[in-house]
Every structure is written in structure tokens, then in C-alpha cells.
JSON list of C-alpha atoms and ligand atoms in Angstrom, two decimals:
[
{"chain": "W", "resi": 1, "resn": "UNK", "atom": "CA", "xyz": [-95.92, 73.72, 110.43]},
{"chain": "W", "resi": 2, "resn": "UNK", "atom": "CA", "xyz": [-95.34, 70.18, 109.12]},
{"chain": "W", "resi": 3, "resn": "UNK", "atom": "CA", "xyz": [-95.08, 67.20, 111.44]},
{"chain": "W", "resi": 4, "resn": "UNK", "atom": "CA", "xyz": [-92.66, 64.32, 110.98]},
{"chain": "W", "resi": 5, "resn": "UNK", "atom": "CA", "xyz": [-92.85, 61.14, 113.06]},
{"chain": "W", "resi": 6, "resn": "UNK", "atom": "CA", "xyz": [-89.42, 59.83, 114.06]},
{"chain": "W", "resi": 7, "resn": "UNK", "atom": "CA", "xyz": [-90.16, 56.11, 114.51]},
{"chain": "W", "resi": 8, "resn": "UNK", "atom": "CA", "xyz": [-88.15, 55.56, 117.67]},
{"chain": "W", "resi": 9, "resn": "UNK", "atom": "CA", "xyz": [-88.62, 55.28, 121.44]},
{"chain": "W", "resi": 10, "resn": "UNK", "atom": "CA", "xyz": [-85.14, 56.74, 121.92]},
{"chain": "W", "resi": 11, "resn": "UNK", "atom": "CA", "xyz": [-85.13, 60.46, 122.89]},
{"chain": "W", "resi": 12, "resn": "UNK", "atom": "CA", "xyz": [-81.41, 60.63, 122.02]},
{"chain": "W", "resi": 13, "resn": "UNK", "atom": "CA", "xyz": [-82.18, 59.82, 118.40]},
{"chain": "W", "resi": 14, "resn": "UNK", "atom": "CA", "xyz": [-84.84, 62.53, 118.27]},
{"chain": "W", "resi": 15, "resn": "UNK", "atom": "CA", "xyz": [-82.28, 65.05, 119.55]},
{"chain": "W", "resi": 16, "resn": "UNK", "atom": "CA", "xyz": [-79.74, 63.98, 116.89]},
{"chain": "W", "resi": 17, "resn": "UNK", "atom": "CA", "xyz": [-82.30, 64.35, 114.10]},
{"chain": "W", "resi": 18, "resn": "UNK", "atom": "CA", "xyz": [-83.59, 67.65, 115.52]},
{"chain": "W", "resi": 19, "resn": "UNK", "atom": "CA", "xyz": [-80.08, 69.13, 115.30]},
{"chain": "W", "resi": 20, "resn": "UNK", "atom": "CA", "xyz": [-79.61, 68.03, 111.69]},
{"chain": "W", "resi": 21, "resn": "UNK", "atom": "CA", "xyz": [-83.12, 69.06, 110.56]},
{"chain": "W", "resi": 22, "resn": "UNK", "atom": "CA", "xyz": [-82.88, 72.46, 112.26]},
{"chain": "W", "resi": 23, "resn": "UNK", "atom": "CA", "xyz": [-84.37, 75.28, 110.16]},
{"chain": "W", "resi": 24, "resn": "UNK", "atom": "CA", "xyz": [-86.66, 73.05, 108.05]},
{"chain": "W", "resi": 25, "resn": "UNK", "atom": "CA", "xyz": [-89.72, 74.15, 110.04]},
{"chain": "W", "resi": 26, "resn": "UNK", "atom": "CA", "xyz": [-90.58, 70.57, 111.01]},
{"chain": "W", "resi": 27, "resn": "UNK", "atom": "CA", "xyz": [-92.22, 69.54, 114.27]},
{"chain": "W", "resi": 28, "resn": "UNK", "atom": "CA", "xyz": [-90.70, 66.20, 115.24]},
{"chain": "W", "resi": 29, "resn": "UNK", "atom": "CA", "xyz": [-92.82, 63.63, 117.07]},
{"chain": "W", "resi": 30, "resn": "UNK", "atom": "CA", "xyz": [-91.75, 60.28, 118.51]},
{"chain": "W", "resi": 31, "resn": "UNK", "atom": "CA", "xyz": [-93.80, 57.12, 119.01]},
{"chain": "W", "resi": 32, "resn": "UNK", "atom": "CA", "xyz": [-94.09, 57.95, 122.71]},
{"chain": "W", "resi": 33, "resn": "UNK", "atom": "CA", "xyz": [-95.37, 61.49, 121.94]},
{"chain": "W", "resi": 34, "resn": "UNK", "atom": "CA", "xyz": [-98.19, 59.92, 119.92]},
{"chain": "W", "resi": 35, "resn": "UNK", "atom": "CA", "xyz": [-98.83, 57.10, 122.40]},
{"chain": "W", "resi": 36, "resn": "UNK", "atom": "CA", "xyz": [-98.07, 54.44, 119.75]},
{"chain": "W", "resi": 37, "resn": "UNK", "atom": "CA", "xyz": [-97.22, 51.20, 121.55]},
{"chain": "W", "resi": 38, "resn": "UNK", "atom": "CA", "xyz": [-97.41, 48.72, 118.65]},
{"chain": "W", "resi": 39, "resn": "UNK", "atom": "CA", "xyz": [-94.06, 47.38, 117.45]},
{"chain": "W", "resi": 40, "resn": "UNK", "atom": "CA", "xyz": [-93.51, 47.01, 113.72]},
{"chain": "W", "resi": 41, "resn": "UNK", "atom": "CA", "xyz": [-91.35, 43.90, 113.45]},
{"chain": "W", "resi": 42, "resn": "UNK", "atom": "CA", "xyz": [-87.98, 44.11, 111.73]},
{"chain": "W", "resi": 43, "resn": "UNK", "atom": "CA", "xyz": [-88.28, 40.93, 109.66]},
{"chain": "W", "resi": 44, "resn": "UNK", "atom": "CA", "xyz": [-86.33, 42.17, 106.62]},
{"chain": "W", "resi": 45, "resn": "UNK", "atom": "CA", "xyz": [-83.10, 40.68, 105.28]},
{"chain": "W", "resi": 46, "resn": "UNK", "atom": "CA", "xyz": [-81.55, 44.11, 104.57]},
{"chain": "W", "resi": 47, "resn": "UNK", "atom": "CA", "xyz": [-81.30, 47.48, 106.29]},
{"chain": "W", "resi": 48, "resn": "UNK", "atom": "CA", "xyz": [-83.43, 48.97, 103.47]},
{"chain": "W", "resi": 49, "resn": "UNK", "atom": "CA", "xyz": [-86.22, 46.43, 104.00]},
{"chain": "W", "resi": 50, "resn": "UNK", "atom": "CA", "xyz": [-86.30, 46.98, 107.75]},
{"chain": "W", "resi": 51, "resn": "UNK", "atom": "CA", "xyz": [-86.25, 50.78, 107.44]},
{"chain": "W", "resi": 52, "resn": "UNK", "atom": "CA", "xyz": [-89.07, 50.57, 104.87]},
{"chain": "W", "resi": 53, "resn": "UNK", "atom": "CA", "xyz": [-91.13, 48.19, 107.04]},
{"chain": "W", "resi": 54, "resn": "UNK", "atom": "CA", "xyz": [-90.89, 50.58, 109.99]},
{"chain": "W", "resi": 55, "resn": "UNK", "atom": "CA", "xyz": [-91.46, 53.82, 108.05]},
{"chain": "W", "resi": 56, "resn": "UNK", "atom": "CA", "xyz": [-94.48, 52.48, 106.14]},
{"chain": "W", "resi": 57, "resn": "UNK", "atom": "CA", "xyz": [-95.83, 50.59, 109.17]},
{"chain": "W", "resi": 58, "resn": "UNK", "atom": "CA", "xyz": [-95.77, 53.64, 111.44]},
{"chain": "W", "resi": 59, "resn": "UNK", "atom": "CA", "xyz": [-97.10, 55.89, 108.66]},
{"chain": "W", "resi": 60, "resn": "UNK", "atom": "CA", "xyz": [-100.10, 53.52, 108.50]},
{"chain": "W", "resi": 61, "resn": "UNK", "atom": "CA", "xyz": [-100.51, 53.65, 112.29]},
{"chain": "W", "resi": 62, "resn": "UNK", "atom": "CA", "xyz": [-100.09, 57.42, 112.69]},
{"chain": "W", "resi": 63, "resn": "UNK", "atom": "CA", "xyz": [-101.15, 58.99, 109.39]},
{"chain": "W", "resi": 64, "resn": "UNK", "atom": "CA", "xyz": [-98.05, 61.20, 109.67]},
{"chain": "W", "resi": 65, "resn": "UNK", "atom": "CA", "xyz": [-95.05, 61.36, 107.31]},
{"chain": "W", "resi": 66, "resn": "UNK", "atom": "CA", "xyz": [-92.58, 59.02, 109.01]},
{"chain": "W", "resi": 67, "resn": "UNK", "atom": "CA", "xyz": [-88.81, 58.61, 109.23]},
{"chain": "W", "resi": 68, "resn": "UNK", "atom": "CA", "xyz": [-87.39, 55.25, 110.32]},
{"chain": "W", "resi": 69, "resn": "UNK", "atom": "CA", "xyz": [-83.78, 54.14, 110.45]},
{"chain": "W", "resi": 70, "resn": "UNK", "atom": "CA", "xyz": [-82.04, 50.81, 110.62]},
{"chain": "W", "resi": 71, "resn": "UNK", "atom": "CA", "xyz": [-78.37, 50.45, 111.33]},
{"chain": "W", "resi": 72, "resn": "UNK", "atom": "CA", "xyz": [-75.70, 47.93, 112.16]},
{"chain": "W", "resi": 73, "resn": "UNK", "atom": "CA", "xyz": [-72.18, 46.66, 111.78]},
{"chain": "W", "resi": 74, "resn": "UNK", "atom": "CA", "xyz": [-70.84, 44.86, 108.69]},
{"chain": "W", "resi": 75, "resn": "UNK", "atom": "CA", "xyz": [-67.52, 43.02, 108.97]},
{"chain": "W", "resi": 76, "resn": "UNK", "atom": "CA", "xyz": [-65.91, 42.17, 105.62]},
{"chain": "W", "resi": 77, "resn": "UNK", "atom": "CA", "xyz": [-64.20, 38.92, 106.66]},
{"chain": "W", "resi": 78, "resn": "UNK", "atom": "CA", "xyz": [-67.49, 37.70, 108.20]},
{"chain": "W", "resi": 79, "resn": "UNK", "atom": "CA", "xyz": [-69.32, 38.20, 104.90]},
{"chain": "W", "resi": 80, "resn": "UNK", "atom": "CA", "xyz": [-71.11, 41.32, 106.17]},
{"chain": "W", "resi": 81, "resn": "UNK", "atom": "CA", "xyz": [-72.21, 39.83, 109.52]},
{"chain": "W", "resi": 82, "resn": "UNK", "atom": "CA", "xyz": [-73.64, 40.75, 111.96]},
{"chain": "W", "resi": 83, "resn": "UNK", "atom": "CA", "xyz": [-75.51, 43.14, 109.60]},
{"chain": "W", "resi": 84, "resn": "UNK", "atom": "CA", "xyz": [-79.25, 43.34, 110.31]},
{"chain": "W", "resi": 85, "resn": "UNK", "atom": "CA", "xyz": [-78.68, 41.00, 113.27]},
{"chain": "W", "resi": 86, "resn": "UNK", "atom": "CA", "xyz": [-76.26, 43.43, 115.00]},
{"chain": "W", "resi": 87, "resn": "UNK", "atom": "CA", "xyz": [-78.50, 44.00, 118.04]},
{"chain": "W", "resi": 88, "resn": "UNK", "atom": "CA", "xyz": [-78.85, 40.26, 118.76]},
{"chain": "W", "resi": 89, "resn": "UNK", "atom": "CA", "xyz": [-75.54, 38.92, 117.37]},
{"chain": "W", "resi": 90, "resn": "UNK", "atom": "CA", "xyz": [-74.57, 35.64, 119.03]},
{"chain": "W", "resi": 91, "resn": "UNK", "atom": "CA", "xyz": [-77.78, 35.74, 121.05]},
{"chain": "W", "resi": 92, "resn": "UNK", "atom": "CA", "xyz": [-76.04, 37.92, 123.64]},
{"chain": "W", "resi": 93, "resn": "UNK", "atom": "CA", "xyz": [-75.94, 41.62, 124.52]},
{"chain": "W", "resi": 94, "resn": "UNK", "atom": "CA", "xyz": [-73.62, 44.12, 126.17]},
{"chain": "W", "resi": 95, "resn": "UNK", "atom": "CA", "xyz": [-69.93, 43.30, 126.76]},
{"chain": "W", "resi": 96, "resn": "UNK", "atom": "CA", "xyz": [-70.60, 39.62, 125.98]},
{"chain": "W", "resi": 97, "resn": "UNK", "atom": "CA", "xyz": [-71.44, 40.68, 122.44]},
{"chain": "W", "resi": 98, "resn": "UNK", "atom": "CA", "xyz": [-68.06, 42.36, 122.01]},
{"chain": "W", "resi": 99, "resn": "UNK", "atom": "CA", "xyz": [-66.38, 39.16, 123.23]},
{"chain": "W", "resi": 100, "resn": "UNK", "atom": "CA", "xyz": [-68.50, 37.09, 120.84]},
{"chain": "W", "resi": 101, "resn": "UNK", "atom": "CA", "xyz": [-67.37, 39.26, 117.91]},
{"chain": "W", "resi": 102, "resn": "UNK", "atom": "CA", "xyz": [-63.72, 38.99, 119.03]},
{"chain": "W", "resi": 103, "resn": "UNK", "atom": "CA", "xyz": [-64.07, 35.20, 119.25]},
{"chain": "W", "resi": 104, "resn": "UNK", "atom": "CA", "xyz": [-65.36, 35.06, 115.66]},
{"chain": "W", "resi": 105, "resn": "UNK", "atom": "CA", "xyz": [-62.26, 37.01, 114.57]},
{"chain": "W", "resi": 106, "resn": "UNK", "atom": "CA", "xyz": [-59.63, 35.30, 116.73]},
{"chain": "W", "resi": 107, "resn": "UNK", "atom": "CA", "xyz": [-57.20, 34.42, 113.98]},
{"chain": "W", "resi": 108, "resn": "UNK", "atom": "CA", "xyz": [-57.96, 37.29, 111.62]},
{"chain": "W", "resi": 109, "resn": "UNK", "atom": "CA", "xyz": [-54.90, 39.54, 111.15]},
{"chain": "W", "resi": 110, "resn": "UNK", "atom": "CA", "xyz": [-55.13, 43.32, 111.51]},
{"chain": "W", "resi": 111, "resn": "UNK", "atom": "CA", "xyz": [-55.10, 44.07, 107.76]},
{"chain": "W", "resi": 112, "resn": "UNK", "atom": "CA", "xyz": [-58.17, 41.87, 107.22]},
{"chain": "W", "resi": 113, "resn": "UNK", "atom": "CA", "xyz": [-60.34, 43.37, 109.98]},
{"chain": "W", "resi": 114, "resn": "UNK", "atom": "CA", "xyz": [-62.07, 46.01, 107.81]},
{"chain": "W", "resi": 115, "resn": "UNK", "atom": "CA", "xyz": [-65.64, 46.83, 108.81]},
{"chain": "W", "resi": 116, "resn": "UNK", "atom": "CA", "xyz": [-68.24, 49.54, 108.44]},
{"chain": "W", "resi": 117, "resn": "UNK", "atom": "CA", "xyz": [-71.18, 50.92, 110.35]},
{"chain": "W", "resi": 118, "resn": "UNK", "atom": "CA", "xyz": [-74.17, 51.35, 108.04]},
{"chain": "W", "resi": 119, "resn": "UNK", "atom": "CA", "xyz": [-77.34, 53.39, 108.47]},
{"chain": "W", "resi": 120, "resn": "UNK", "atom": "CA", "xyz": [-80.33, 53.45, 106.15]},
{"chain": "W", "resi": 121, "resn": "UNK", "atom": "CA", "xyz": [-83.15, 55.93, 106.66]},
{"chain": "W", "resi": 122, "resn": "UNK", "atom": "CA", "xyz": [-86.55, 55.44, 105.01]},
{"chain": "W", "resi": 123, "resn": "UNK", "atom": "CA", "xyz": [-88.92, 58.38, 104.56]},
{"chain": "W", "resi": 124, "resn": "UNK", "atom": "CA", "xyz": [-92.57, 57.48, 103.96]},
{"chain": "W", "resi": 125, "resn": "UNK", "atom": "CA", "xyz": [-95.53, 59.77, 103.28]},
{"chain": "W", "resi": 126, "resn": "UNK", "atom": "CA", "xyz": [-99.08, 59.13, 102.10]},
{"chain": "W", "resi": 127, "resn": "UNK", "atom": "CA", "xyz": [-99.52, 58.41, 98.39]},
{"chain": "W", "resi": 128, "resn": "UNK", "atom": "CA", "xyz": [-95.84, 58.70, 97.43]},
{"chain": "W", "resi": 129, "resn": "UNK", "atom": "CA", "xyz": [-93.07, 56.13, 96.99]},
{"chain": "W", "resi": 130, "resn": "UNK", "atom": "CA", "xyz": [-90.85, 55.70, 100.06]},
{"chain": "W", "resi": 131, "resn": "UNK", "atom": "CA", "xyz": [-87.44, 57.37, 99.71]},
{"chain": "W", "resi": 132, "resn": "UNK", "atom": "CA", "xyz": [-84.09, 56.28, 101.18]},
{"chain": "W", "resi": 133, "resn": "UNK", "atom": "CA", "xyz": [-80.95, 57.92, 102.56]},
{"chain": "W", "resi": 134, "resn": "UNK", "atom": "CA", "xyz": [-77.70, 56.07, 103.30]},
{"chain": "W", "resi": 135, "resn": "UNK", "atom": "CA", "xyz": [-74.65, 56.60, 105.47]},
{"chain": "W", "resi": 136, "resn": "UNK", "atom": "CA", "xyz": [-71.56, 54.54, 106.24]},
{"chain": "W", "resi": 137, "resn": "UNK", "atom": "CA", "xyz": [-68.52, 54.87, 108.50]},
{"chain": "W", "resi": 138, "resn": "UNK", "atom": "CA", "xyz": [-65.48, 52.68, 107.67]},
{"chain": "W", "resi": 139, "resn": "UNK", "atom": "CA", "xyz": [-63.19, 51.32, 110.38]},
{"chain": "W", "resi": 140, "resn": "UNK", "atom": "CA", "xyz": [-61.24, 48.33, 111.67]},
{"chain": "W", "resi": 141, "resn": "UNK", "atom": "CA", "xyz": [-62.30, 45.82, 114.34]},
{"chain": "W", "resi": 142, "resn": "UNK", "atom": "CA", "xyz": [-59.83, 46.25, 117.22]},
{"chain": "W", "resi": 143, "resn": "UNK", "atom": "CA", "xyz": [-58.09, 43.35, 119.00]},
{"chain": "W", "resi": 144, "resn": "UNK", "atom": "CA", "xyz": [-59.55, 44.45, 122.37]},
{"chain": "W", "resi": 145, "resn": "UNK", "atom": "CA", "xyz": [-62.20, 47.01, 123.43]},
{"chain": "W", "resi": 146, "resn": "UNK", "atom": "CA", "xyz": [-61.15, 50.57, 124.33]},
{"chain": "W", "resi": 147, "resn": "UNK", "atom": "CA", "xyz": [-63.12, 53.60, 125.55]},
{"chain": "W", "resi": 148, "resn": "UNK", "atom": "CA", "xyz": [-66.33, 54.15, 127.48]},
{"chain": "W", "resi": 149, "resn": "UNK", "atom": "CA", "xyz": [-68.42, 56.45, 125.24]},
{"chain": "W", "resi": 150, "resn": "UNK", "atom": "CA", "xyz": [-71.12, 55.57, 122.72]},
{"chain": "W", "resi": 151, "resn": "UNK", "atom": "CA", "xyz": [-72.88, 52.21, 122.72]},
{"chain": "W", "resi": 152, "resn": "UNK", "atom": "CA", "xyz": [-72.94, 48.83, 120.98]},
{"chain": "W", "resi": 153, "resn": "UNK", "atom": "CA", "xyz": [-69.78, 47.98, 119.06]},
{"chain": "W", "resi": 154, "resn": "UNK", "atom": "CA", "xyz": [-68.16, 51.41, 119.55]},
{"chain": "W", "resi": 155, "resn": "UNK", "atom": "CA", "xyz": [-65.33, 50.16, 121.85]},
{"chain": "W", "resi": 156, "resn": "UNK", "atom": "CA", "xyz": [-64.16, 47.72, 119.14]},
{"chain": "W", "resi": 157, "resn": "UNK", "atom": "CA", "xyz": [-64.55, 50.07, 116.18]},
{"chain": "W", "resi": 158, "resn": "UNK", "atom": "CA", "xyz": [-61.20, 51.74, 115.40]},
{"chain": "W", "resi": 159, "resn": "UNK", "atom": "CA", "xyz": [-61.07, 54.83, 113.18]},
{"chain": "W", "resi": 160, "resn": "UNK", "atom": "CA", "xyz": [-57.83, 55.20, 111.22]},
{"chain": "W", "resi": 161, "resn": "UNK", "atom": "CA", "xyz": [-58.34, 58.97, 110.72]},
{"chain": "W", "resi": 162, "resn": "UNK", "atom": "CA", "xyz": [-58.59, 59.61, 114.48]},
{"chain": "W", "resi": 163, "resn": "UNK", "atom": "CA", "xyz": [-56.38, 56.82, 115.85]},
{"chain": "W", "resi": 164, "resn": "UNK", "atom": "CA", "xyz": [-59.15, 56.12, 118.39]},
{"chain": "W", "resi": 165, "resn": "UNK", "atom": "CA", "xyz": [-62.10, 53.81, 118.78]},
{"chain": "W", "resi": 166, "resn": "UNK", "atom": "CA", "xyz": [-65.54, 55.38, 118.40]},
{"chain": "W", "resi": 167, "resn": "UNK", "atom": "CA", "xyz": [-66.01, 54.86, 122.16]},
{"chain": "W", "resi": 168, "resn": "UNK", "atom": "CA", "xyz": [-62.98, 57.13, 122.76]},
{"chain": "W", "resi": 169, "resn": "UNK", "atom": "CA", "xyz": [-64.34, 60.01, 120.65]},
{"chain": "W", "resi": 170, "resn": "UNK", "atom": "CA", "xyz": [-66.20, 62.95, 122.21]},
{"chain": "W", "resi": 171, "resn": "UNK", "atom": "CA", "xyz": [-69.94, 62.44, 121.65]},
{"chain": "W", "resi": 172, "resn": "UNK", "atom": "CA", "xyz": [-70.26, 65.64, 119.56]},
{"chain": "W", "resi": 173, "resn": "UNK", "atom": "CA", "xyz": [-67.57, 64.40, 117.17]},
{"chain": "W", "resi": 174, "resn": "UNK", "atom": "CA", "xyz": [-69.23, 60.99, 116.83]},
{"chain": "W", "resi": 175, "resn": "UNK", "atom": "CA", "xyz": [-72.51, 62.76, 116.06]},
{"chain": "W", "resi": 176, "resn": "UNK", "atom": "CA", "xyz": [-70.81, 64.67, 113.23]},
{"chain": "W", "resi": 177, "resn": "UNK", "atom": "CA", "xyz": [-69.03, 61.80, 111.51]},
{"chain": "W", "resi": 178, "resn": "UNK", "atom": "CA", "xyz": [-71.32, 58.83, 112.21]},
{"chain": "W", "resi": 179, "resn": "UNK", "atom": "CA", "xyz": [-73.15, 56.71, 109.64]},
{"chain": "W", "resi": 180, "resn": "UNK", "atom": "CA", "xyz": [-76.41, 58.03, 111.16]},
{"chain": "W", "resi": 181, "resn": "UNK", "atom": "CA", "xyz": [-75.34, 61.68, 110.75]},
{"chain": "W", "resi": 182, "resn": "UNK", "atom": "CA", "xyz": [-74.38, 61.08, 107.12]},
{"chain": "W", "resi": 183, "resn": "UNK", "atom": "CA", "xyz": [-77.72, 59.41, 106.37]},
{"chain": "W", "resi": 184, "resn": "UNK", "atom": "CA", "xyz": [-79.58, 62.17, 108.25]},
{"chain": "W", "resi": 185, "resn": "UNK", "atom": "CA", "xyz": [-77.88, 64.88, 106.18]},
{"chain": "W", "resi": 186, "resn": "UNK", "atom": "CA", "xyz": [-78.98, 63.06, 103.02]},
{"chain": "W", "resi": 187, "resn": "UNK", "atom": "CA", "xyz": [-82.49, 62.71, 104.49]},
{"chain": "W", "resi": 188, "resn": "UNK", "atom": "CA", "xyz": [-82.49, 66.48, 105.06]},
{"chain": "W", "resi": 189, "resn": "UNK", "atom": "CA", "xyz": [-82.01, 67.14, 101.34]},
{"chain": "W", "resi": 190, "resn": "UNK", "atom": "CA", "xyz": [-84.96, 64.81, 100.61]},
{"chain": "W", "resi": 191, "resn": "UNK", "atom": "CA", "xyz": [-87.12, 66.60, 103.20]},
{"chain": "W", "resi": 192, "resn": "UNK", "atom": "CA", "xyz": [-86.20, 69.97, 101.67]},
{"chain": "W", "resi": 193, "resn": "UNK", "atom": "CA", "xyz": [-87.80, 68.78, 98.41]},
{"chain": "W", "resi": 194, "resn": "UNK", "atom": "CA", "xyz": [-91.06, 67.62, 100.08]},
{"chain": "M", "resi": 1, "resn": "IMP", "atom": "P1", "xyz": [-80.54, 50.28, 115.56]},
{"chain": "M", "resi": 1, "resn": "IMP", "atom": "O1", "xyz": [-80.75, 50.31, 114.08]},
{"chain": "M", "resi": 1, "resn": "IMP", "atom": "O2", "xyz": [-80.37, 51.64, 116.11]},
{"chain": "M", "resi": 1, "resn": "IMP", "atom": "O3", "xyz": [-81.56, 49.45, 116.26]},
{"chain": "M", "resi": 1, "resn": "IMP", "atom": "O4", "xyz": [-79.14, 49.55, 115.80]},
{"chain": "M", "resi": 1, "resn": "IMP", "atom": "C1", "xyz": [-78.96, 48.16, 115.62]},
{"chain": "M", "resi": 1, "resn": "IMP", "atom": "C2", "xyz": [-77.67, 47.69, 116.26]},
{"chain": "M", "resi": 1, "resn": "IMP", "atom": "O5", "xyz": [-76.55, 48.05, 115.45]},
{"chain": "M", "resi": 1, "resn": "IMP", "atom": "C3", "xyz": [-77.37, 48.27, 117.64]},
{"chain": "M", "resi": 1, "resn": "IMP", "atom": "O6", "xyz": [-77.99, 47.52, 118.66]},
{"chain": "M", "resi": 1, "resn": "IMP", "atom": "C4", "xyz": [-75.85, 48.14, 117.69]},
{"chain": "M", "resi": 1, "resn": "IMP", "atom": "O7", "xyz": [-75.48, 46.82, 118.04]},
{"chain": "M", "resi": 1, "resn": "IMP", "atom": "C5", "xyz": [-75.44, 48.37, 116.25]},
{"chain": "M", "resi": 1, "resn": "IMP", "atom": "N1", "xyz": [-75.12, 49.81, 116.03]},
{"chain": "M", "resi": 1, "resn": "IMP", "atom": "C6", "xyz": [-75.82, 50.68, 115.25]},
{"chain": "M", "resi": 1, "resn": "IMP", "atom": "N2", "xyz": [-75.26, 51.90, 115.29]},
{"chain": "M", "resi": 1, "resn": "IMP", "atom": "C7", "xyz": [-74.21, 51.81, 116.11]},
{"chain": "M", "resi": 1, "resn": "IMP", "atom": "C8", "xyz": [-73.24, 52.75, 116.58]},
{"chain": "M", "resi": 1, "resn": "IMP", "atom": "O8", "xyz": [-73.24, 53.96, 116.24]},
{"chain": "M", "resi": 1, "resn": "IMP", "atom": "N3", "xyz": [-72.31, 52.27, 117.41]},
{"chain": "M", "resi": 1, "resn": "IMP", "atom": "C9", "xyz": [-72.26, 50.98, 117.83]},
{"chain": "M", "resi": 1, "resn": "IMP", "atom": "N4", "xyz": [-73.13, 50.07, 117.45]},
{"chain": "M", "resi": 1, "resn": "IMP", "atom": "C10", "xyz": [-74.11, 50.46, 116.58]}
]
């Protein structure tokens, strides 16, 4: 039985990965399972760099093959912002962050509000180069928030194919189509080769 450290404190993320990695014969551990309290700082300028920093940092701390992900929102008209700064965009959190994003896009017309959620997963193991998996979900930044599901920017992220914001989608559907799910499926094919 092989162990894989999922470098997160979030039990929800472990559940999402467990569903997608089902049948691989992996035992998934989280940082809390292993009692790892150190934080590897996300000082990178890209999602890849941050995912690599975390995967290699927690591999060094645990000795276990490690998966780390980094994700965020990229808005085309903002030059890809908030990007790696998504969690602390505008120096605010929660609903104030949605308002901050709307303020940045006040005069931007609907057809120029293209955005995408991005997820990069890094997989690190001893003595081998770190490998990467990518996922993206395209959408449009809404003019006002709608819906109560999900987290982060979900209430402002409108999906053309569903005519709903991500916060209006059932959680199971989000977990099938999300940037994280896409990257996790690609990570699964990498893990199958290990
Ligand atoms: P993390 O990589 O999971 O730490 O996510 C970084 C930030 O990106 C979060 O704090 C959110 O602001 C944003 N983000 C990432 N994924 C999602 C998502 O699925 N919905 C909404 N916001 C997201």
C-alpha cells in the first residue's frame, strides 16, 4: 500500500482527491494526519512555482511522495490578476473581496469580462523530477454576485454552458467540472505511471 501526502489542512480537498484517485490503492494522508505544523511559504510568482514549493517542501518534511495544488482566478482584462494573489486580492477577504473585484471592473462591458479558474498540481517524490498537472475552467465575471454554494469567487463566476454562477451549481457538479477536478484527473494518470 503506497502512501501519498496531500499537502493541505482542508479535509474537503482530501475527500475530493480521494474520489478521483479511487482504485489506485493509495493511502492518502494530510498534514494534520502527520502532525506537520510548519507552513511552506507560497512565495512564487506562478501557480507552478507555488505548487512546486509546497510539494517539494512537504516531501522534505515528511519523506512521503507529496501532492500540492495551487489555484486562483485569472481575469483577462486585468492582465491575469488576481492570479497567485487570489486569496489576498485587494488585502480583503470574504464578500469585500467580491466587491473589490467588481470595483476593478466597473466600466468593463460584458463581452470583455472573460476569466478562468486555474489549478496546478505538483507531484514530488524522492530522487525524481517533480511532475505537474493542470486544469482550467473558463467563465465570465458577473455584474453582481449570485448563489450561495462553493467559496471564494464562485458567486461572480458565470458559466456560459450552465447559465449559472459556480455558486449556483450543485456541489457534485462543481466537483466534476472544476479546474481542480481536471487537474486531479491528469494527476491520476501520472500516479498510475509511478
Ligand atoms: P488555494 O490554491 O486553494 O489556496 O486557492 C487560492 C484562492 O483562489 C482561493 O482563496 C480563492 O480565492 C481562489 N479560488 C481557487 N479555487 C477556487 C474555486 O473553485 N472557487 C472560487 N475561488 C477559488
